[in-house]
Short mmCIF file of C-alpha atoms and ligand atoms in Angstrom, two decimals:
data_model
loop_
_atom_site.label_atom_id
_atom_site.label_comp_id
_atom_site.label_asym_id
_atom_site.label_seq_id
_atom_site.Cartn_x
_atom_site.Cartn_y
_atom_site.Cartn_z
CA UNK T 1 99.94 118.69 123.73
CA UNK T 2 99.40 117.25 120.30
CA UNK T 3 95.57 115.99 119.71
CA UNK T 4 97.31 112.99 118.19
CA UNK T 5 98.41 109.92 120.62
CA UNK T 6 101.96 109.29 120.56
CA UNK T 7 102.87 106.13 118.97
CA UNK T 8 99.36 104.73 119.36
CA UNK T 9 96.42 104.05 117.24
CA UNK T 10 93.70 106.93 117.28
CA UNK T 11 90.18 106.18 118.85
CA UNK T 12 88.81 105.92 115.36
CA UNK T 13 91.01 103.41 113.91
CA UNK T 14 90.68 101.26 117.36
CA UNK T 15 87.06 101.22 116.55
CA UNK T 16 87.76 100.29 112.64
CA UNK T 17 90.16 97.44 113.65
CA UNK T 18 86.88 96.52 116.50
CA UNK T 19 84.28 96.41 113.85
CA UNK T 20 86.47 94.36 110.95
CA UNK T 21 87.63 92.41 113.72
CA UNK T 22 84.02 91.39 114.85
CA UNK T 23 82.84 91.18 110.98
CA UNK T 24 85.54 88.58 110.12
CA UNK T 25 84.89 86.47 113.11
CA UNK T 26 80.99 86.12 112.31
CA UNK T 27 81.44 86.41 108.35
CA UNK T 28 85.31 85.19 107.00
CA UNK T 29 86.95 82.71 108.96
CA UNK T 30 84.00 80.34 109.33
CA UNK T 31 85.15 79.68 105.76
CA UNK T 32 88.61 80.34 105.29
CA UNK T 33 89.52 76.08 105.33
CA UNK T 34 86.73 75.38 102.91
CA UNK T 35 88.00 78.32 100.45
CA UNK T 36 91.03 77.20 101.01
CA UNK T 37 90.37 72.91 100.62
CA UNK T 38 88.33 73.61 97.84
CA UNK T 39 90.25 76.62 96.22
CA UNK T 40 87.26 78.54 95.37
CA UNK T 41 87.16 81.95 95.19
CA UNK T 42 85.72 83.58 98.75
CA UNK T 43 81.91 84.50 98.11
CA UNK T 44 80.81 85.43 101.50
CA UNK T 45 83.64 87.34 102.56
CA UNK T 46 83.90 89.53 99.07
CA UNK T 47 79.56 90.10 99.76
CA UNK T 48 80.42 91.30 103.73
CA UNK T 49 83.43 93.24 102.96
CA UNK T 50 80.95 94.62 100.21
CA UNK T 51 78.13 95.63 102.51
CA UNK T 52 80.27 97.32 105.29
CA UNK T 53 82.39 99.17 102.37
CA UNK T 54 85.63 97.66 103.65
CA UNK T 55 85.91 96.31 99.63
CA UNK T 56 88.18 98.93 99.22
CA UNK T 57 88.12 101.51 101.95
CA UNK T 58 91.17 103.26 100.08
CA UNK T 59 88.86 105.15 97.59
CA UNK T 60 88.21 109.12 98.77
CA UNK T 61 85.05 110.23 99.35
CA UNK T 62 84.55 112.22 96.70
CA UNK T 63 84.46 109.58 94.16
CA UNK T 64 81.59 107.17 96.96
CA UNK T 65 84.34 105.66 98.55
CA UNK T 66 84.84 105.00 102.89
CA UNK T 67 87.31 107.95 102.50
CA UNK T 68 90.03 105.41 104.84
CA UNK T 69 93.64 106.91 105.43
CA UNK T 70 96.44 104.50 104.76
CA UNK T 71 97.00 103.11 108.26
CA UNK T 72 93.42 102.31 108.44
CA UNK T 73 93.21 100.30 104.92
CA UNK T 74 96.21 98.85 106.36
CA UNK T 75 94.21 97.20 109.48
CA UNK T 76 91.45 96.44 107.73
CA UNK T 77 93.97 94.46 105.60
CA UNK T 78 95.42 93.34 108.27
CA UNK T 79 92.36 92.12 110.20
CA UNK T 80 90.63 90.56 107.42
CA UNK T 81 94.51 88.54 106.53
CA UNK T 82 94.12 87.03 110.23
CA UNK T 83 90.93 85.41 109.26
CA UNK T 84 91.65 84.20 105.88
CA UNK T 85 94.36 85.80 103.74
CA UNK T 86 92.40 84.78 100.45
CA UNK T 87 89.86 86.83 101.62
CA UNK T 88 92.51 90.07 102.32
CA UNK T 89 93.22 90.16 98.50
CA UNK T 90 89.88 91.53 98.15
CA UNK T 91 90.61 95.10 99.71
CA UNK T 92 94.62 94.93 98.92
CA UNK T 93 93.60 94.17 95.23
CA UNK T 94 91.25 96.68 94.63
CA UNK T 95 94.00 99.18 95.99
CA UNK T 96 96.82 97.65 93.99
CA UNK T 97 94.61 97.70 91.29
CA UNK T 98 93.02 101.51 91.25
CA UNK T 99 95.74 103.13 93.05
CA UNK T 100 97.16 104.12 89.22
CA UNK T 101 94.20 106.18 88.33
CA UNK T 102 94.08 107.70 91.84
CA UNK T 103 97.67 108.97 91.63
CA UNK T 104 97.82 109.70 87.73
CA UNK T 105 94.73 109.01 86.19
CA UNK T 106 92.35 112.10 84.88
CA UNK T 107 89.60 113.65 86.67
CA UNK T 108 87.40 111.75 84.28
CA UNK T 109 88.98 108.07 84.99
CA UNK T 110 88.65 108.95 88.77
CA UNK T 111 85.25 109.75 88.50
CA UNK T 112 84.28 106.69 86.56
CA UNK T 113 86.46 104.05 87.42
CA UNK T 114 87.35 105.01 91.52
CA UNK T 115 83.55 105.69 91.35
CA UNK T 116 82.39 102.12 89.97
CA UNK T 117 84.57 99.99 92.60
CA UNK T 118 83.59 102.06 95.64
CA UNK T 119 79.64 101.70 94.18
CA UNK T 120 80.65 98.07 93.83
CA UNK T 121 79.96 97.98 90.30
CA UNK T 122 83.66 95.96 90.15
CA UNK T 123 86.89 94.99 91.56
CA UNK T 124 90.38 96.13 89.95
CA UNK T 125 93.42 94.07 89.12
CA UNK T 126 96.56 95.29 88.50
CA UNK T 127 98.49 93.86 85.26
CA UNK T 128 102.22 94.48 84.98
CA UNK T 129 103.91 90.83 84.94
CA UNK T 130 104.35 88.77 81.99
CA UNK T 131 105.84 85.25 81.76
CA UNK T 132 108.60 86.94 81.08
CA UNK T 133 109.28 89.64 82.76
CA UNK T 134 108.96 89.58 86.49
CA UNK T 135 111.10 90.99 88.61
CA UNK T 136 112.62 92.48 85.32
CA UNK T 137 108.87 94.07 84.39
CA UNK T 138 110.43 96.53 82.80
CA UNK T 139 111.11 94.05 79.94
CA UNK T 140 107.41 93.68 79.32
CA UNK T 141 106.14 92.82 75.41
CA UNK T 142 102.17 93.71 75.64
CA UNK T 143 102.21 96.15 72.89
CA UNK T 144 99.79 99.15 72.88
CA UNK T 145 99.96 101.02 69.22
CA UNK T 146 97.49 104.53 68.52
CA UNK T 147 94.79 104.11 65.98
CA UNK T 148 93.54 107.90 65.97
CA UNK T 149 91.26 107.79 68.90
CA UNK T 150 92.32 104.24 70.55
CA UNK T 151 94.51 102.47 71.24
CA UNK T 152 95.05 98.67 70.56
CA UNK T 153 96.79 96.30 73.07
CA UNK T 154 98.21 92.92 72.56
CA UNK T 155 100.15 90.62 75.04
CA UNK T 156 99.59 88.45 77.68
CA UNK T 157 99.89 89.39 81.72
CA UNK T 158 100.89 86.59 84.10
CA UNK T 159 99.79 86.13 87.87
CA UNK T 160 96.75 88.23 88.04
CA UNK T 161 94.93 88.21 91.10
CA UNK T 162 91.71 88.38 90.72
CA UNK T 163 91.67 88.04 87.11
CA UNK T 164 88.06 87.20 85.73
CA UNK T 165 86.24 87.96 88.65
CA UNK T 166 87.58 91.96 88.41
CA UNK T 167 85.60 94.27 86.09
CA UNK T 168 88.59 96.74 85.53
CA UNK T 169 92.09 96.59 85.11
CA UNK T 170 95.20 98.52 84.80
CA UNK T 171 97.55 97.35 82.17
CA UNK T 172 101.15 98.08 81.75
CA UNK T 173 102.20 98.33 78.20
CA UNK T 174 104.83 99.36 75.79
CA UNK T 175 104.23 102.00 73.46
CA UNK T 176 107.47 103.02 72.59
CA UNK T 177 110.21 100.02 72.33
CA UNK T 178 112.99 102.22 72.08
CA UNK T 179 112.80 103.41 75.56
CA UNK T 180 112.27 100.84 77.61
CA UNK T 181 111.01 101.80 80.87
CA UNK T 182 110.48 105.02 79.36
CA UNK T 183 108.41 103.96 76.73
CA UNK T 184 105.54 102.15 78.75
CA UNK T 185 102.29 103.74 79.50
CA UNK T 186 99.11 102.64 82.13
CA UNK T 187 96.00 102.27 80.54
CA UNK T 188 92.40 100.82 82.32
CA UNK T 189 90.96 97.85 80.68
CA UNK T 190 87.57 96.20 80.94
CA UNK T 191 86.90 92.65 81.37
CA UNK T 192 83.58 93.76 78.50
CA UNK T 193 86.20 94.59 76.51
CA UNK T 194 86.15 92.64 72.93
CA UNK T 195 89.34 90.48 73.00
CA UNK T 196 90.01 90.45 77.20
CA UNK T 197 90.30 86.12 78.03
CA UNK T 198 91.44 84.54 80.78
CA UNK T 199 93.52 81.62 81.39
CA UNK T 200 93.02 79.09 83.53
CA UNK T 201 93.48 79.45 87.40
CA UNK T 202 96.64 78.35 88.83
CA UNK T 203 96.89 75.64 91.21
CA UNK T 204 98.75 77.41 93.77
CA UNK T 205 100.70 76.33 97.49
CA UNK T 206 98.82 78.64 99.19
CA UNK T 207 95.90 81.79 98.33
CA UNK T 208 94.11 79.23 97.18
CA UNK T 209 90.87 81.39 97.54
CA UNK T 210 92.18 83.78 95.13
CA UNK T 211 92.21 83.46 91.40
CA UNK T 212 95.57 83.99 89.77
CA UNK T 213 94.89 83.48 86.38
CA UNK T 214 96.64 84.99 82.90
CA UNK T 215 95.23 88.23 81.01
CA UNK T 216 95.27 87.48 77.32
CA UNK T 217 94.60 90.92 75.08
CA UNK T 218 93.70 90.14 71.89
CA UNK T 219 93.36 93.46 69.23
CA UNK T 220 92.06 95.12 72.37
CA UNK T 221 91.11 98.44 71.17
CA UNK T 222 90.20 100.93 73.89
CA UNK T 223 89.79 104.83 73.94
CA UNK T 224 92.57 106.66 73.93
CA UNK T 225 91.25 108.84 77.30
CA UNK T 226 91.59 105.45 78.98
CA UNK T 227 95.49 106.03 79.54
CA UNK T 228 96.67 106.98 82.80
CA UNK T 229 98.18 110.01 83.07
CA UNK T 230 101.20 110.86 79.81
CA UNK T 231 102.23 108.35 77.69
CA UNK T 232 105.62 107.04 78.71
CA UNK T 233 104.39 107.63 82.08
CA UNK T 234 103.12 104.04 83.08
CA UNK T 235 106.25 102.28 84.74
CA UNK T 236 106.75 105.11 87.14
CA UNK T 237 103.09 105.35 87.94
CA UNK T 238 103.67 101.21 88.41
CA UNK T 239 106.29 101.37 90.74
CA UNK T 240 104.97 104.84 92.73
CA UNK T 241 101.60 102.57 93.05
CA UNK T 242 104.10 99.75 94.70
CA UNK T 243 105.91 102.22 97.06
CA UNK T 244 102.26 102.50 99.01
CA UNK T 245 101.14 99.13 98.11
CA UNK T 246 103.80 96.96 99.06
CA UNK T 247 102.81 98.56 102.85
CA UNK T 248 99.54 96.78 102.43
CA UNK T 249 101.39 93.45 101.65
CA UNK T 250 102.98 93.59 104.95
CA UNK T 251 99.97 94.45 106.79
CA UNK T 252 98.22 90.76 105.27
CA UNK T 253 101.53 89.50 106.29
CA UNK T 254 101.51 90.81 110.19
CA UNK T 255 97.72 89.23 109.82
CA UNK T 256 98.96 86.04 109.09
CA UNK T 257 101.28 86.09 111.55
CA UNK T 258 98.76 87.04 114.22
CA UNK T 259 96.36 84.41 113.28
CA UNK T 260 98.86 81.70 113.94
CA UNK T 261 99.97 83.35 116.98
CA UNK T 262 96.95 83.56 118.07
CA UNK T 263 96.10 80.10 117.37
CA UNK T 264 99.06 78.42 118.85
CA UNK T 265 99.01 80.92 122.50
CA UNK T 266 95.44 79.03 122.68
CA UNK T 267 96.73 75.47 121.67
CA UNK T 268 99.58 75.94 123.84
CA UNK T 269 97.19 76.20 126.89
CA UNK T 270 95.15 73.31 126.00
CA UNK T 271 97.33 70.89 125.20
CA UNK T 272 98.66 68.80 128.01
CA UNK T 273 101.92 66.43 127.89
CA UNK T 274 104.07 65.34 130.75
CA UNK T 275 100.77 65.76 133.06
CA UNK T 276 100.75 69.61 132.36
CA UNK T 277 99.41 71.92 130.17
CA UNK T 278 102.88 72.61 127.23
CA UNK T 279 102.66 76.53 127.70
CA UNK T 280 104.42 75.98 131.11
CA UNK T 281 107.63 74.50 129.47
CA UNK T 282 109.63 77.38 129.03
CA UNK T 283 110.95 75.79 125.82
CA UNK T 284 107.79 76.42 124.32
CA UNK T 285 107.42 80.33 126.29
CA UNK T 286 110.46 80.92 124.55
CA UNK T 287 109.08 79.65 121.04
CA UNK T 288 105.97 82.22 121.77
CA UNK T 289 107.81 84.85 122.86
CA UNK T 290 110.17 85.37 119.53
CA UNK T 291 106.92 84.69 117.46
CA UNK T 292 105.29 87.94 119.67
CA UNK T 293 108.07 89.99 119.78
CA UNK T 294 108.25 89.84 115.51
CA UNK T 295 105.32 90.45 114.75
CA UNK T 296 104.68 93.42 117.04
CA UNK T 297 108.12 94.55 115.90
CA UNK T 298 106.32 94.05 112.06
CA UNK T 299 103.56 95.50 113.13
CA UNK T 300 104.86 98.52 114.44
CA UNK T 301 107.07 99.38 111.35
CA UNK T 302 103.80 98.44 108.83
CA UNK T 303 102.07 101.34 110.75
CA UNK T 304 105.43 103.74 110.37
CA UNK T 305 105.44 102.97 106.69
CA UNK T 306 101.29 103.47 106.57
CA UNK T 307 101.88 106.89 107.92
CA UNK T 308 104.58 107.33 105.40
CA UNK T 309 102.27 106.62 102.56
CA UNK T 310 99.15 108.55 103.90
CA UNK T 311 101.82 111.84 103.83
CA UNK T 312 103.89 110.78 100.97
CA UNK T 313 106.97 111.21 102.77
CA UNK T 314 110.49 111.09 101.00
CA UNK T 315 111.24 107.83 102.85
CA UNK T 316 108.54 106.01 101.53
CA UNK T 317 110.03 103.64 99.12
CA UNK T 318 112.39 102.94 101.96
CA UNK T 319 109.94 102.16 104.13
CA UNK T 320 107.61 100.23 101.90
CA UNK T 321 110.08 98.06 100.93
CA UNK T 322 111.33 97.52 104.24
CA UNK T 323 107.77 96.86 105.91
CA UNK T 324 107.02 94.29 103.37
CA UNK T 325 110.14 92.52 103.26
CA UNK T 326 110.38 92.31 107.14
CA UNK T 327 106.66 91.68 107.68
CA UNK T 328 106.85 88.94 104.98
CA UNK T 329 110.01 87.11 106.16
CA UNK T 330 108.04 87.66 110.18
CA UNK T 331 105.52 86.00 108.74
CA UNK T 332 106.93 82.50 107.24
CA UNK T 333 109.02 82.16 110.74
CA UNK T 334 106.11 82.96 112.34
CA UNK T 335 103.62 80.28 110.93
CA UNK T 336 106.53 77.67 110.71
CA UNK T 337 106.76 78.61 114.43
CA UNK T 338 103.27 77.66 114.86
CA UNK T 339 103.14 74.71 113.39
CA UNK T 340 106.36 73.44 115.10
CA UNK T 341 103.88 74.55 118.49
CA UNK T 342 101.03 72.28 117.57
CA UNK T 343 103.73 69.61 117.03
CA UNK T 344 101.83 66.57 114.58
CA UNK T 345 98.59 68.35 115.10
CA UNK T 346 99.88 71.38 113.21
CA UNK T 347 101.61 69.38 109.88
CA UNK T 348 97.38 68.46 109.51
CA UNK T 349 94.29 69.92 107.31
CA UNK T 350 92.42 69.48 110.62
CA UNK T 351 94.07 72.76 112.11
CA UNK T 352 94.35 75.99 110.33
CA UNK T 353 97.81 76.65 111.31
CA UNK T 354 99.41 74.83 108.15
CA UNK T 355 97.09 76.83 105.55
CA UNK T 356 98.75 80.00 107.16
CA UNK T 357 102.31 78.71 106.62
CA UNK T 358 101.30 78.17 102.84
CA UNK T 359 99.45 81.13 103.08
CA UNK T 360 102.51 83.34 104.42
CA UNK T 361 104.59 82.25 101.79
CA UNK T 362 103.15 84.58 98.77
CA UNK T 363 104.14 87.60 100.69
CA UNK T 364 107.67 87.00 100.34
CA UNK T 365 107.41 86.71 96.69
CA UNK T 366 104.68 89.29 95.02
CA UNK T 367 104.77 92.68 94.68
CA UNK T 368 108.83 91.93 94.16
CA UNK T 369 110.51 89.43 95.62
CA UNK T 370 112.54 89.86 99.01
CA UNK T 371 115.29 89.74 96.46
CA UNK T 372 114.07 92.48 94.80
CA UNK T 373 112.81 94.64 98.14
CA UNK T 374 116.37 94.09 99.50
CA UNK T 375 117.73 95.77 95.94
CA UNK T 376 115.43 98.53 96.67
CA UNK T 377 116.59 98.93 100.11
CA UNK T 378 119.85 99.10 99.34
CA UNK T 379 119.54 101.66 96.86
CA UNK T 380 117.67 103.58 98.81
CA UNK T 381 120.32 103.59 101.74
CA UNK T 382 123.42 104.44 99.37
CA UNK T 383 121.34 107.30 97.67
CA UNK T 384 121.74 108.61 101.03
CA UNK T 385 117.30 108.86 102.07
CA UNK T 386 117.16 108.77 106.25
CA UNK T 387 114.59 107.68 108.06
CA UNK T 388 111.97 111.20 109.12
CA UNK T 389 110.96 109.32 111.92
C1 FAD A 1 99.93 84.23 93.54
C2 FAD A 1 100.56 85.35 92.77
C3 FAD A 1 99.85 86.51 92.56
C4 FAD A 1 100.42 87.56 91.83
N1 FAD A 1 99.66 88.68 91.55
C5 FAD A 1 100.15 89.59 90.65
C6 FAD A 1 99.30 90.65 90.18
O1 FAD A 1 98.13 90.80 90.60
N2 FAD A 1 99.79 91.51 89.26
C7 FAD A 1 101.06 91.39 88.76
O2 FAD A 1 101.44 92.20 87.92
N3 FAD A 1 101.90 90.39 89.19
C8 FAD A 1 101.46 89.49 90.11
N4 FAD A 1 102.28 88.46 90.55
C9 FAD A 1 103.62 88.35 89.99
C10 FAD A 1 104.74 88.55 90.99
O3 FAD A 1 104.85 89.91 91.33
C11 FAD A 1 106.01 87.94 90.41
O4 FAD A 1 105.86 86.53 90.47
C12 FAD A 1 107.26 88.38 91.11
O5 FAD A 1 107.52 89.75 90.87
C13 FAD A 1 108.50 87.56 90.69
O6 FAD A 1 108.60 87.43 89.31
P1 FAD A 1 108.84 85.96 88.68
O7 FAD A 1 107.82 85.05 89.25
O8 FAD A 1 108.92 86.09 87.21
O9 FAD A 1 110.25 85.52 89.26
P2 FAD A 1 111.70 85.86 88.65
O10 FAD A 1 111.79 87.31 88.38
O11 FAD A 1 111.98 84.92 87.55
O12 FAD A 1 112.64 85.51 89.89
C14 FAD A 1 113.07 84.18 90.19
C15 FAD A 1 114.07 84.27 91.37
O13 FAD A 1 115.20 85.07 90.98
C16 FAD A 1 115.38 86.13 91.92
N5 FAD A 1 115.90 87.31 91.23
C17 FAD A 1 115.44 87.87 90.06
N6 FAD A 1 116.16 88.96 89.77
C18 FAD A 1 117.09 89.12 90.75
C19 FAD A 1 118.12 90.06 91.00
N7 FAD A 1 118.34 91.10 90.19
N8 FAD A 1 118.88 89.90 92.11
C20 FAD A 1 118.66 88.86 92.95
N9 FAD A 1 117.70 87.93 92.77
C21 FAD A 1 116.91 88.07 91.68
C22 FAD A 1 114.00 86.37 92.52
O14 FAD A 1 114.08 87.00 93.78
C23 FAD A 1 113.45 84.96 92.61
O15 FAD A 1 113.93 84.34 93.78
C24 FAD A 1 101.73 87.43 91.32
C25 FAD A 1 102.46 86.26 91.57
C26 FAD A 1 101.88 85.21 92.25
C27 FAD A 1 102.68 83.93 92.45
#
């Protein structure tokens, strides 16, 4: 007998999903509306994820940090995302945003940078858009040019999460034009840095809680030991970083989903028309029951890719793409379903089942559009990669 369940979550991350669970019902959704009416960025959820060191459970131990596999950074994603998914850009930012130095960076960059965000010193944001280049990123302009030790960026990065309130950042620039994707490199910027501004936040549909604001880098001349792994290397370390990360998108995504789930099963019980309670129409059962059966289906195939990451199987890119896509497009039905279950109730600010519609949204659209995973998928399929499951 294996001393791992089949199929089924271990003891310990039952008990993680228990205590983030219990933490975001005291400490996150009492103020996921009011982060999200008044767009402000989520205080006391960042300071609780921050004392229980679920900030950004990804980093190993031996650089301070909770030491959390992949599948459990995926539930306390996950867990946080059914409370307020503002909120769950705290943890899947700080991975998006460090995960270059852990997989490229030098034993020195680990040690300071990995080090300062599980001490707390900082978040991380990760900066590879521009306003033009999205889905294309590997058009990017940010220049970075060597200066005997340094190096000195300019450019601008669009759609930054986190921008401004992050101490550290990974930026994505060119260093050699002629190469294109080739020719781009990682490097880790400070927000102390002399010529790092921000733009001003967007006013977005939904995330409202997070800051998406532009990265301006004016004569920005850093170190040169602040690259990330070989110049000419950045673009691959970018996308590797997305293979794993994109599995954390469709974790907040399956959170979503369950939050509005969640909220509508209890609605549904409540709510009385035609002199009974709605949840005994079997109109509505069968409403509930596609909304359960996707997002456990989600769910389950988050959790395949998470173990795909944690190993860093062949199939990952395959499976990252695929659990974020599905989870994502889960999602919107999912919260549209919800709404539709509250009926005029739902289409109001008075019930939170609306903010998770607009909320659901973003997850079909960053970290590559469903366009884009779909493109990925593809490739991945006529390249001839099969499922290890
Ligand atoms: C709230 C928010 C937060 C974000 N956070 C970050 C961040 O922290 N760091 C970061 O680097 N970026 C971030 N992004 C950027 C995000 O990843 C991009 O918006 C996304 O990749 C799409 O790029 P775009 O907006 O330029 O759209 P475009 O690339 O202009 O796409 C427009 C449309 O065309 C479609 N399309 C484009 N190319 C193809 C194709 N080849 N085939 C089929 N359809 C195609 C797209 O799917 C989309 O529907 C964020 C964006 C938002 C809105």
């Amino acid at each position: 007998m294996s001393e791992f369940p089949m199929f089924a979550l271990s003891e310990e991350h039952q008990a993680i999903r228990e205590a983030v669970r219990a933490l975001c019902d005291a400490k996150v959704a009492p103020y996921a509306a009011d982060v999200d009416e008044h767009a402000r960025y989520p205080q006391e959820a960042a300071d609780a994820l921050l004392a229980a060191d679920f900030h950004a459970p990804h980093v190993p131990e031996q650089y301070g940090g909770a030491g959390a596999d992949a599948l459990a950074t995926v539930i306390v994603i996950e867990e946080v995302a059914r409370a307020c998914a503002s909120s769950s850009l705290i943890p899947a930012v700080n991975k998006l945003g460090s995960l270059p130095v852990q997989l490229a960076g030098s034993e020195e960059l680990k040690q300071q940078y990995l080090g300062a965000l599980a001490a707390g010193r900082g978040g991380f944001s990760y900066c590879l858009s521009e306003p033009d280049a999205g889905s294309d990123a590997a058009g990017m302009k940010t220049r970075a040019v060597r200066d005997g030790d340094s190096y000195v960026l300019n450019g601008v990065k669009r759609w930054i999460t986190n921008a401004g309130v992050s101490e550290y950042y990974t930026v994505m620039a060119v260093t050699d034009p002629e190469k294109r994707s080739k020719g781009i490199s990682a490097f880790v910027v400070e927000k102390a840095d002399q010529g790092v501004t921000f733009g001003a936040p967007e006013k977005k549909l939904g995330i409202k809680g997070s800051p998406t604001r532009e990265v301006y880098l004016d004569n920005v001349r850093i170190p040169a030991d602040r690259m990330i792994g070989a110049e000419g290397t950045g673009f691959e370390t970018a996308m590797r970083t997305l293979d794993h990360t994109r599995v954390t998108i469709a974790a907040q995504a399956v959170g979503i989903a369950q939050g509005a789930l969640d909220y509508a099963l209890g609605y549904a019980q409540e709510r009385k028309q035609f002199g009974r309670s709605i949840a005994d129409f079997q109109g509505l059962q069968f409403l509930l029951a596609d909304m359960g059966m996707k997002v456990e289906a989600a769910r389950q195939m988050t959790y395949a890719a998470a173990g795909k990451s944690e190993r860093g199987d062949k199939d990952l890119t395959f499976f990252g793409a695929s659990a974020k896509c599905f989870a994502s497009d889960v999602a919107m039905q999912v919260t549209t379903d919800a709404v539709q279950v509250l009926g005029g109730y739902g289409f109001t600010r008075d019930y939170p089942v609306e903010r998770m519609m607009r909320d659901a949204k973003i997850t079909q659209i960053y970290e590559g559009t469903n366009q884009v995973q779909r493109i990925v998928i593809g490739r991945q399929l006529l390249a001839g990669v099969q499922s290890q499951i």
